[in-house]
């Protein structure tokens, strides 16, 4: 029998940062029918500060990938705070990963793997992997990575 997401978080020893307050006029999460949509999340550290920088400039792929993992932890914190029980999530459906990077940086998918690998650990190798896009762009407050996602809920 597989472990529930909440049990996996404990078993992995993951520490969720504080969920960020909305930085504009939007909902952090929204449930429509059987789906949970999560607004773009940035990398919040345990002390509530943002992780900033640019891949290809002052961060390499491995460093940026760790930041993307932190975005995953931030998203789990946001879901827990604004939605509730992570165990109500059936699967990850869609991920949009955005990487703050130099124009010549071309490894955005490798960076966003930090987020995707965390979701696979928490929700399972099948249920934690959905469709995905990974793109490079300028991000607010010079954050390294921003990710938005859509999850299917158990009925």
Coordinates of C-alpha atoms in Angstrom, one line a residue:
X1 CA 0.0 0.0 0.0
X2 CA 1.4 3.4 -1.0
X3 CA 1.9 6.2 1.5
X4 CA -0.3 9.3 1.4
X5 CA 1.4 12.6 0.4
X6 CA 1.3 13.9 4.0
X7 CA 3.0 10.7 5.2
X8 CA 5.7 11.0 2.4
X9 CA 6.5 14.5 3.4
X10 CA 7.1 13.4 7.0
X11 CA 9.0 10.3 5.9
X12 CA 11.3 12.4 3.6
X13 CA 11.8 14.9 6.5
X14 CA 10.7 17.8 4.3
X15 CA 10.3 21.2 6.0
X16 CA 7.8 23.5 4.4
X17 CA 8.5 27.2 4.4
X18 CA 5.8 29.7 5.4
X19 CA 3.2 30.1 2.6
X20 CA 3.6 33.5 1.0
X21 CA 0.8 36.1 1.1
X22 CA -0.5 37.1 -2.4
X23 CA 1.7 39.8 -3.9
X24 CA -1.2 41.2 -6.0
X25 CA -4.8 40.8 -6.8
X26 CA -5.2 37.0 -7.2
X27 CA -6.2 33.9 -5.3
X28 CA -3.3 31.7 -4.2
X29 CA -5.4 28.6 -5.0
X30 CA -8.7 28.1 -6.8
X31 CA -10.8 24.9 -7.0
X32 CA -12.9 24.5 -10.1
X33 CA -14.9 21.3 -10.4
X34 CA -12.4 18.5 -9.7
X35 CA -9.2 20.6 -10.2
X36 CA -7.0 22.6 -7.9
X37 CA -5.2 25.5 -9.6
X38 CA -2.2 27.0 -7.9
X39 CA -1.0 30.5 -8.8
X40 CA 2.7 31.0 -9.6
X41 CA 4.9 30.3 -6.6
X42 CA 8.4 31.6 -6.0
X43 CA 11.2 30.2 -3.8
X44 CA 10.4 31.1 -0.2
X45 CA 13.1 30.1 2.3
X46 CA 12.2 29.0 5.9
X47 CA 12.8 32.5 7.1
X48 CA 10.3 33.9 4.6
X49 CA 12.8 35.5 2.3
X50 CA 12.9 35.0 -1.5
X51 CA 15.8 33.2 -3.3
X52 CA 17.0 35.5 -6.0
X53 CA 19.4 35.3 -8.9
X54 CA 19.7 34.3 -12.5
X55 CA 20.6 31.0 -14.1
X56 CA 23.6 31.3 -16.4
X57 CA 24.7 34.4 -14.5
X58 CA 25.3 33.9 -10.8
X59 CA 23.7 30.5 -10.6
X60 CA 24.6 27.2 -12.4
X61 CA 22.1 24.5 -13.4
X62 CA 22.5 22.5 -10.1
X63 CA 22.0 25.6 -7.9
X64 CA 19.0 26.7 -9.9
X65 CA 17.6 23.2 -9.7
X66 CA 17.7 23.3 -5.9
X67 CA 15.8 26.6 -6.1
X68 CA 13.1 24.9 -8.2
X69 CA 12.9 22.2 -5.5
X70 CA 12.3 25.0 -3.0
X71 CA 9.5 26.3 -5.1
X72 CA 7.9 22.9 -4.8
X73 CA 8.1 23.1 -1.1
X74 CA 6.6 26.6 -1.2
X75 CA 3.8 25.3 -3.4
X76 CA 3.1 22.5 -0.9
X77 CA 3.0 25.1 1.9
X78 CA 0.6 27.2 -0.1
X79 CA -1.7 24.3 -0.8
X80 CA -1.7 23.3 2.8
X81 CA -2.4 26.8 4.0
X82 CA -5.0 27.9 1.5
X83 CA -6.6 24.6 0.5
X84 CA -6.0 22.1 3.3
X85 CA -5.3 18.4 3.1
X86 CA -2.6 17.4 0.5
X87 CA -4.1 13.9 0.7
X88 CA -7.1 15.2 -1.3
X89 CA -4.9 15.6 -4.3
X90 CA -5.2 12.7 -6.8
X91 CA -2.4 13.8 -9.2
X92 CA -0.4 16.6 -10.7
X93 CA -1.9 17.4 -14.1
X94 CA 0.1 20.4 -15.5
X95 CA 3.2 22.4 -14.6
X96 CA 4.4 25.7 -16.0
X97 CA 8.0 26.3 -14.9
X98 CA 9.6 29.7 -15.5
X99 CA 13.3 30.3 -15.0
X100 CA 15.0 33.7 -14.6
X101 CA 18.0 33.2 -16.9
X102 CA 20.4 34.8 -19.3
X103 CA 19.4 34.9 -23.0
X104 CA 22.0 32.2 -23.8
X105 CA 20.9 29.8 -21.0
X106 CA 19.1 26.8 -22.6
X107 CA 18.7 24.3 -19.8
X108 CA 15.3 25.4 -18.3
X109 CA 13.9 21.8 -18.3
X110 CA 16.9 20.6 -16.2
X111 CA 16.2 23.4 -13.7
X112 CA 12.5 22.7 -13.5
X113 CA 13.3 19.0 -12.8
X114 CA 14.0 20.1 -9.3
X115 CA 10.3 20.9 -8.9
X116 CA 9.1 17.8 -10.8
X117 CA 11.3 15.4 -8.9
X118 CA 9.9 16.7 -5.6
X119 CA 6.4 16.2 -6.9
X120 CA 7.2 12.7 -8.0
X121 CA 8.6 11.9 -4.5
X122 CA 5.5 13.3 -2.7
X123 CA 2.7 12.1 -5.0
X124 CA 4.4 9.1 -6.6
X125 CA 6.2 8.4 -9.8
X126 CA 3.0 8.3 -11.9
X127 CA 0.6 10.6 -10.0
X128 CA 3.3 13.2 -9.3
X129 CA 4.3 13.6 -13.0
X130 CA 2.1 15.5 -15.4
X131 CA 2.5 17.5 -18.6
X132 CA 4.9 20.4 -18.3
X133 CA 6.5 23.4 -19.9
X134 CA 9.8 25.0 -18.9
X135 CA 10.7 28.4 -20.2
X136 CA 13.1 31.2 -19.6
X137 CA 12.1 34.8 -18.8
X138 CA 12.6 37.7 -16.5
X139 CA 10.8 37.2 -13.2
X140 CA 9.5 39.6 -10.5
X141 CA 11.8 40.6 -7.7
X142 CA 14.6 38.8 -9.5
X143 CA 13.4 35.4 -8.2
X144 CA 15.2 32.4 -9.8
X145 CA 12.2 30.2 -10.5
X146 CA 8.4 30.5 -10.5
X147 CA 6.0 27.6 -11.0
X148 CA 2.3 27.4 -11.4
X149 CA 0.4 24.1 -11.4
X150 CA -2.9 22.3 -11.8
X151 CA -3.8 19.2 -9.7
X152 CA -6.7 16.8 -10.0
X153 CA -8.6 16.1 -6.8
X154 CA -10.1 12.9 -5.5
X155 CA -13.9 12.9 -5.8

